[in-house]
Amino acid sequence: MSQTIKTPNRTAPVIERVRLEPVKRNLIVSEKYYVSPNMLRIVVTGEELVGFNAPGADDNIKMIVPDEAGNMVMRSYTPRRYDASAGELEIDFALHLAGPATKWALDVEVGETAIVAGPRGSKRVSGDIDRWVMVGDETAIPAMARRLEAAEAGERITAVITIPSREDMQQIESAADVDYVCVYRDELGVGATDTASLIRQLEPMDIRAGVFVWLAAEGGVVRTLRTYLTDERGLDRRWIKASGYWVEGEADTTAKFD
Ligand SMILES: Cc1cc2nc3c(=O)[nH]c(=O)nc-3n(C[C@H](O)[C@H](O)[C@H](O)COP(=O)(O)OP(=O)(O)OC[C@H]3O[C@@H](n4cnc5c(N)ncnc54)[C@H](O)[C@@H]3O)c2cc1C
């Protein structure tokens, strides 16, 4: 049963946007391995990585890769981990029926070039937040993992993760008080655009002003969850940060809501 809770008068969080100088870098693939059955990690290195800066957990870079016709195209990815002293940047590719970025990740070999541009900007959320609820699919795991790893002791975060299988859950270190709620889609027989399995998890949760909800998944899923939170749970949209990380049936598409 969903509950309608009137949003008490409480100052909404601030989402601060910082512009970063966009830089295009020619790098070298130094490692490639599976993090889980459906997630491939590519590690890149190279002199041009010096000065890379992606301060926000959900910053994104553009991977510049060839399409089928050999034209260079861009796709958005999260810089999963940047280690300035080792000179390494990790990018995690959720595998699906291949578009050019997925195909590039599957085909690229250690020693080959990786072209990375950005990030162009970064967003920082601050304010009087009691708890975060983060909801994401496998494409959002890199950003969610960064947020959880960066969280401080005493922070409370609920991470609702929808993933292809139990084996795709990753070990994530966090100093925060984290509750994981996992939806294993193969066990439910549902696909990445299923929303009922996520709404079922959100229904019993205490969601109200004071709880900041971060959403990143397929565009239609995010739209449905956002509408559920605002219309059925009465959450003011200023307590939600929502991004469609991909759109079913459409190449090179993201959905913006903010
Ligand atoms: C801010 C941001 C950060 C992102 N970070 C990451 C990240 O760290 N890791 C990551 O894996 N993805 C991430 N994504 C999502 C990624 O950009 C898209 O999945 C992108 O479409 C993949 O490009 P492609 O060339 O493989 O497929 P496209 O050419 O874009 O699409 C080809 C087909 O595949 C479908 N498709 C695309 N993605 C998926 C998917 N995940 N599952 C099923 N079908 C899909 C499309 O609907 C289309 O029909 C991020 C997106 C954004 C906006």
Short mmCIF file of C-alpha atoms and ligand atoms in Angstrom, two decimals:
data_model
loop_
_atom_site.label_atom_id
_atom_site.label_comp_id
_atom_site.label_asym_id
_atom_site.label_seq_id
_atom_site.Cartn_x
_atom_site.Cartn_y
_atom_site.Cartn_z
CA MET A 1 0.00 0.00 0.00
CA SER A 2 1.41 3.36 -0.90
CA GLN A 3 0.97 6.14 1.62
CA THR A 4 0.36 9.77 0.78
CA ILE A 5 2.38 11.93 3.13
CA LYS A 6 2.07 15.69 3.01
CA THR A 7 5.46 17.31 2.59
CA PRO A 8 6.25 19.30 5.73
CA ASN A 9 7.74 22.74 5.36
CA ARG A 10 11.42 22.06 5.13
CA THR A 11 14.14 23.79 3.14
CA ALA A 12 14.85 21.84 -0.03
CA PRO A 13 18.42 20.77 -0.78
CA VAL A 14 20.60 22.79 -3.12
CA ILE A 15 22.03 21.25 -6.27
CA GLU A 16 25.10 23.25 -7.12
CA ARG A 17 26.38 23.05 -10.70
CA VAL A 18 30.08 23.57 -11.28
CA ARG A 19 31.43 24.01 -14.81
CA LEU A 20 34.62 22.15 -15.62
CA GLU A 21 36.93 22.77 -18.56
CA PRO A 22 36.09 20.03 -21.08
CA VAL A 23 39.23 18.26 -22.26
CA LYS A 24 39.51 15.51 -24.87
CA ARG A 25 42.12 12.92 -23.99
CA ASN A 26 43.76 10.16 -26.03
CA LEU A 27 44.49 7.38 -23.56
CA ILE A 28 45.62 3.76 -23.64
CA VAL A 29 43.67 0.74 -22.39
CA SER A 30 45.87 -0.83 -19.70
CA GLU A 31 43.49 -3.45 -18.26
CA LYS A 32 40.18 -5.05 -19.07
CA TYR A 33 38.25 -7.49 -16.87
CA TYR A 34 34.76 -8.50 -15.78
CA VAL A 35 33.60 -7.02 -12.48
CA SER A 36 30.48 -9.21 -12.68
CA PRO A 37 28.92 -11.31 -15.49
CA ASN A 38 27.29 -8.25 -17.10
CA MET A 39 29.79 -5.52 -16.19
CA LEU A 40 33.09 -5.04 -17.99
CA ARG A 41 35.74 -2.75 -16.51
CA ILE A 42 38.15 -0.91 -18.79
CA VAL A 43 41.15 0.75 -17.13
CA VAL A 44 42.81 3.55 -19.10
CA THR A 45 46.07 5.34 -18.57
CA GLY A 46 48.38 7.77 -20.36
CA GLU A 47 50.15 11.12 -20.08
CA GLU A 48 47.02 13.02 -21.13
CA LEU A 49 45.20 11.76 -18.04
CA VAL A 50 47.14 14.26 -15.89
CA GLY A 51 44.73 16.87 -14.53
CA PHE A 52 41.62 14.73 -14.96
CA ASN A 53 38.98 15.97 -12.54
CA ALA A 54 35.57 14.47 -11.82
CA PRO A 55 34.69 15.51 -8.27
CA GLY A 56 31.03 14.45 -8.28
CA ALA A 57 29.84 10.86 -7.88
CA ASP A 58 27.48 11.21 -10.83
CA ASP A 59 29.76 13.18 -13.13
CA ASN A 60 29.98 11.80 -16.63
CA ILE A 61 32.56 11.56 -19.36
CA LYS A 62 32.02 10.92 -23.04
CA MET A 63 33.55 7.81 -24.53
CA ILE A 64 34.29 8.59 -28.18
CA VAL A 65 33.99 5.38 -30.16
CA PRO A 66 33.41 4.34 -33.80
CA ASP A 67 29.93 3.36 -34.95
CA GLU A 68 29.23 0.68 -37.56
CA ALA A 69 30.01 3.09 -40.40
CA GLY A 70 33.30 4.14 -38.78
CA ASN A 71 32.02 7.58 -37.71
CA MET A 72 33.09 8.65 -34.22
CA VAL A 73 30.16 8.92 -31.80
CA MET A 74 29.88 9.77 -28.10
CA ARG A 75 28.26 7.92 -25.23
CA SER A 76 28.06 8.93 -21.55
CA TYR A 77 29.85 6.95 -18.85
CA THR A 78 30.69 7.51 -15.20
CA PRO A 79 34.35 7.80 -14.26
CA ARG A 80 34.14 4.95 -11.76
CA ARG A 81 37.51 5.59 -10.11
CA TYR A 82 40.36 7.96 -10.85
CA ASP A 83 43.66 7.33 -9.15
CA ALA A 84 45.90 10.32 -9.86
CA SER A 85 48.99 8.77 -8.26
CA ALA A 86 48.69 5.55 -10.29
CA GLY A 87 47.60 7.53 -13.36
CA GLU A 88 44.58 5.28 -13.89
CA LEU A 89 40.94 5.83 -14.73
CA GLU A 90 38.37 3.01 -14.50
CA ILE A 91 35.16 2.92 -16.52
CA ASP A 92 32.52 0.20 -16.04
CA PHE A 93 30.43 -0.86 -19.05
CA ALA A 94 27.08 -2.54 -18.37
CA LEU A 95 26.73 -5.03 -21.22
CA HIS A 96 23.58 -5.11 -23.31
CA LEU A 97 22.80 -5.90 -26.93
CA ALA A 98 25.57 -3.86 -28.38
CA GLY A 99 25.44 -0.22 -29.32
CA PRO A 100 28.79 1.25 -30.39
CA ALA A 101 30.09 1.94 -26.86
CA THR A 102 29.26 -1.55 -25.64
CA LYS A 103 30.75 -3.06 -28.77
CA TRP A 104 33.89 -0.95 -28.35
CA ALA A 105 34.31 -2.16 -24.76
CA LEU A 106 33.83 -5.78 -25.78
CA ASP A 107 36.27 -5.56 -28.70
CA VAL A 108 39.01 -3.23 -27.44
CA GLU A 109 42.32 -4.81 -26.48
CA VAL A 110 44.91 -3.80 -23.93
CA GLY A 111 47.35 -1.37 -25.58
CA GLU A 112 44.73 0.19 -27.87
CA THR A 113 43.53 3.80 -27.75
CA ALA A 114 40.58 5.04 -25.70
CA ILE A 115 39.27 8.56 -26.37
CA VAL A 116 37.66 10.21 -23.36
CA ALA A 117 36.18 13.72 -23.19
CA GLY A 118 34.98 15.68 -20.18
CA PRO A 119 33.48 15.88 -17.68
CA ARG A 120 32.03 19.26 -18.66
CA GLY A 121 30.51 19.83 -15.27
CA SER A 122 29.76 18.44 -11.86
CA LYS A 123 26.82 18.64 -9.48
CA ARG A 124 26.94 18.72 -5.70
CA VAL A 125 23.91 18.17 -3.53
CA SER A 126 23.86 19.75 -0.08
CA GLY A 127 21.32 20.69 2.54
CA ASP A 128 19.32 19.45 5.45
CA ILE A 129 19.14 15.81 4.34
CA ASP A 130 18.31 13.04 6.85
CA ARG A 131 18.74 10.18 4.44
CA TRP A 132 19.40 9.43 0.79
CA VAL A 133 17.42 6.90 -1.21
CA MET A 134 19.31 5.99 -4.37
CA VAL A 135 17.55 3.95 -7.03
CA GLY A 136 19.43 2.74 -10.07
CA ASP A 137 19.99 -0.02 -12.59
CA GLU A 138 23.32 -1.51 -13.63
CA THR A 139 24.29 1.62 -15.63
CA ALA A 140 23.96 3.61 -12.39
CA ILE A 141 26.07 1.27 -10.24
CA PRO A 142 29.29 3.22 -10.97
CA ALA A 143 27.72 6.50 -9.77
CA MET A 144 25.99 4.86 -6.81
CA ALA A 145 29.21 3.10 -5.80
CA ARG A 146 31.11 6.38 -5.95
CA ARG A 147 28.50 8.08 -3.78
CA LEU A 148 28.54 5.24 -1.25
CA GLU A 149 32.34 5.13 -1.15
CA ALA A 150 32.51 8.89 -0.60
CA ALA A 151 29.83 8.94 2.10
CA GLU A 152 30.85 9.80 5.63
CA ALA A 153 30.20 7.87 8.82
CA GLY A 154 26.79 8.85 10.17
CA GLU A 155 25.20 9.34 6.74
CA ARG A 156 22.20 7.11 6.01
CA ILE A 157 21.72 5.79 2.50
CA THR A 158 19.26 3.26 1.10
CA ALA A 159 20.51 1.83 -2.20
CA VAL A 160 17.83 0.21 -4.36
CA ILE A 161 19.60 -1.58 -7.20
CA THR A 162 17.95 -3.42 -10.08
CA ILE A 163 20.39 -5.76 -11.80
CA PRO A 164 20.23 -8.64 -14.29
CA SER A 165 21.19 -11.32 -11.72
CA ARG A 166 22.34 -11.92 -8.14
CA GLU A 167 25.89 -12.39 -9.47
CA ASP A 168 25.86 -8.80 -10.74
CA MET A 169 25.78 -7.35 -7.23
CA GLN A 170 29.09 -5.74 -6.36
CA GLN A 171 30.92 -5.39 -3.08
CA ILE A 172 30.88 -1.67 -2.27
CA GLU A 173 32.79 -0.17 0.67
CA SER A 174 31.13 2.63 2.60
CA ALA A 175 31.59 4.34 5.95
CA ALA A 176 27.90 5.25 5.89
CA ASP A 177 24.98 3.34 7.32
CA VAL A 178 23.80 1.66 4.09
CA ASP A 179 20.74 -0.50 3.46
CA TYR A 180 20.88 -2.45 0.22
CA VAL A 181 17.66 -3.45 -1.49
CA CYS A 182 18.35 -5.56 -4.56
CA VAL A 183 16.04 -6.53 -7.38
CA TYR A 184 17.41 -9.55 -9.27
CA ARG A 185 15.52 -9.36 -12.52
CA ASP A 186 16.20 -12.90 -13.73
CA GLU A 187 14.63 -14.30 -10.54
CA LEU A 188 11.51 -12.18 -11.09
CA GLY A 189 11.43 -12.79 -14.83
CA VAL A 190 11.35 -9.05 -15.58
CA GLY A 191 13.44 -6.76 -17.77
CA ALA A 192 15.33 -3.53 -17.12
CA THR A 193 12.24 -1.42 -17.87
CA ASP A 194 10.08 -3.05 -15.19
CA THR A 195 8.85 -0.50 -12.67
CA ALA A 196 6.51 -2.60 -10.49
CA SER A 197 9.46 -4.43 -8.89
CA LEU A 198 11.00 -1.09 -7.87
CA ILE A 199 7.78 0.56 -6.68
CA ARG A 200 7.16 -2.50 -4.48
CA GLN A 201 10.48 -1.78 -2.75
CA LEU A 202 9.73 1.94 -2.37
CA GLU A 203 6.21 1.48 -0.99
CA PRO A 204 7.15 0.61 2.62
CA MET A 205 9.91 3.22 2.81
CA ASP A 206 9.65 6.42 4.79
CA ILE A 207 9.93 8.94 1.93
CA ARG A 208 9.19 12.59 2.73
CA ALA A 209 10.88 15.98 2.75
CA GLY A 210 14.22 15.32 4.42
CA VAL A 211 14.79 12.24 2.29
CA PHE A 212 16.70 12.98 -0.91
CA VAL A 213 15.87 10.59 -3.74
CA TRP A 214 18.40 10.04 -6.51
CA LEU A 215 17.12 8.15 -9.56
CA ALA A 216 19.11 6.88 -12.56
CA ALA A 217 17.97 4.10 -14.87
CA GLU A 218 16.10 3.69 -18.15
CA GLY A 219 14.25 6.93 -19.00
CA GLY A 220 10.72 5.55 -18.83
CA VAL A 221 11.48 3.82 -15.52
CA VAL A 222 12.80 7.05 -14.04
CA ARG A 223 9.77 9.00 -15.29
CA THR A 224 7.39 6.47 -13.70
CA LEU A 225 9.26 6.43 -10.38
CA ARG A 226 9.43 10.20 -10.27
CA THR A 227 5.70 10.50 -10.92
CA TYR A 228 5.02 7.86 -8.26
CA LEU A 229 7.08 9.80 -5.71
CA THR A 230 5.54 13.18 -6.47
CA ASP A 231 1.93 12.20 -7.17
CA GLU A 232 1.40 9.21 -4.88
CA ARG A 233 3.88 9.91 -2.11
CA GLY A 234 3.56 13.70 -2.13
CA LEU A 235 7.30 14.31 -2.37
CA ASP A 236 8.23 17.76 -3.60
CA ARG A 237 10.29 17.35 -6.78
CA ARG A 238 13.08 19.47 -5.29
CA TRP A 239 13.88 16.41 -3.14
CA ILE A 240 14.45 14.32 -6.26
CA LYS A 241 17.39 14.23 -8.68
CA ALA A 242 16.34 12.14 -11.66
CA SER A 243 18.24 11.14 -14.80
CA GLY A 244 17.36 8.71 -17.56
CA TYR A 245 20.69 7.03 -18.29
CA TRP A 246 19.41 5.37 -21.47
CA VAL A 247 16.10 5.07 -23.31
CA GLU A 248 14.73 1.76 -24.49
CA GLY A 249 14.78 1.37 -28.27
CA GLU A 250 16.68 4.62 -28.87
CA ALA A 251 20.41 4.85 -29.48
CA ASP A 252 22.44 7.62 -27.88
CA THR A 253 19.56 8.92 -25.81
CA THR A 254 19.34 10.11 -22.27
CA ALA A 255 16.33 11.63 -20.56
CA LYS A 256 16.61 14.79 -18.51
CA PHE A 257 14.15 15.68 -15.76
CA ASP A 258 15.74 18.37 -13.59
C1 LIG B 1 25.19 10.54 -16.84
C2 LIG B 1 25.27 9.13 -17.39
C3 LIG B 1 26.17 8.23 -16.87
C4 LIG B 1 26.23 6.92 -17.37
N1 LIG B 1 27.14 6.05 -16.83
C5 LIG B 1 27.19 4.77 -17.30
C6 LIG B 1 28.17 3.86 -16.79
O1 LIG B 1 29.02 4.20 -15.97
N2 LIG B 1 28.14 2.59 -17.26
C7 LIG B 1 27.24 2.19 -18.22
O2 LIG B 1 27.26 1.02 -18.61
N3 LIG B 1 26.34 3.05 -18.73
C8 LIG B 1 26.30 4.32 -18.32
N4 LIG B 1 25.40 5.20 -18.84
C9 LIG B 1 24.44 4.69 -19.85
C10 LIG B 1 25.04 4.62 -21.26
O3 LIG B 1 25.42 5.92 -21.67
C11 LIG B 1 23.96 4.06 -22.23
O4 LIG B 1 23.61 2.75 -21.86
C12 LIG B 1 24.41 4.13 -23.67
O5 LIG B 1 23.24 4.11 -24.45
C13 LIG B 1 25.29 2.96 -24.10
O6 LIG B 1 25.72 3.22 -25.41
P1 LIG B 1 25.75 2.11 -26.54
O7 LIG B 1 26.55 2.69 -27.66
O8 LIG B 1 26.18 0.79 -26.00
O9 LIG B 1 24.23 1.95 -26.96
P2 LIG B 1 23.32 2.97 -27.87
O10 LIG B 1 23.85 3.05 -29.24
O11 LIG B 1 23.16 4.25 -27.13
O12 LIG B 1 21.94 2.18 -27.88
C14 LIG B 1 21.75 1.02 -28.69
C15 LIG B 1 20.51 0.28 -28.20
O13 LIG B 1 20.78 -0.26 -26.90
C16 LIG B 1 19.79 0.14 -25.97
N5 LIG B 1 20.47 0.32 -24.67
C17 LIG B 1 21.33 1.30 -24.31
N6 LIG B 1 21.77 1.08 -23.05
C18 LIG B 1 21.16 -0.04 -22.62
C19 LIG B 1 21.21 -0.79 -21.41
N7 LIG B 1 21.98 -0.42 -20.38
N8 LIG B 1 20.45 -1.92 -21.31
C20 LIG B 1 19.68 -2.32 -22.36
N9 LIG B 1 19.59 -1.66 -23.54
C21 LIG B 1 20.34 -0.53 -23.65
C22 LIG B 1 19.20 1.45 -26.53
O14 LIG B 1 17.88 1.62 -26.10
C23 LIG B 1 19.28 1.19 -28.04
O15 LIG B 1 18.15 0.47 -28.45
C24 LIG B 1 25.35 6.51 -18.40
C25 LIG B 1 24.45 7.45 -18.95
C26 LIG B 1 24.40 8.74 -18.46
C27 LIG B 1 23.45 9.73 -19.06
#
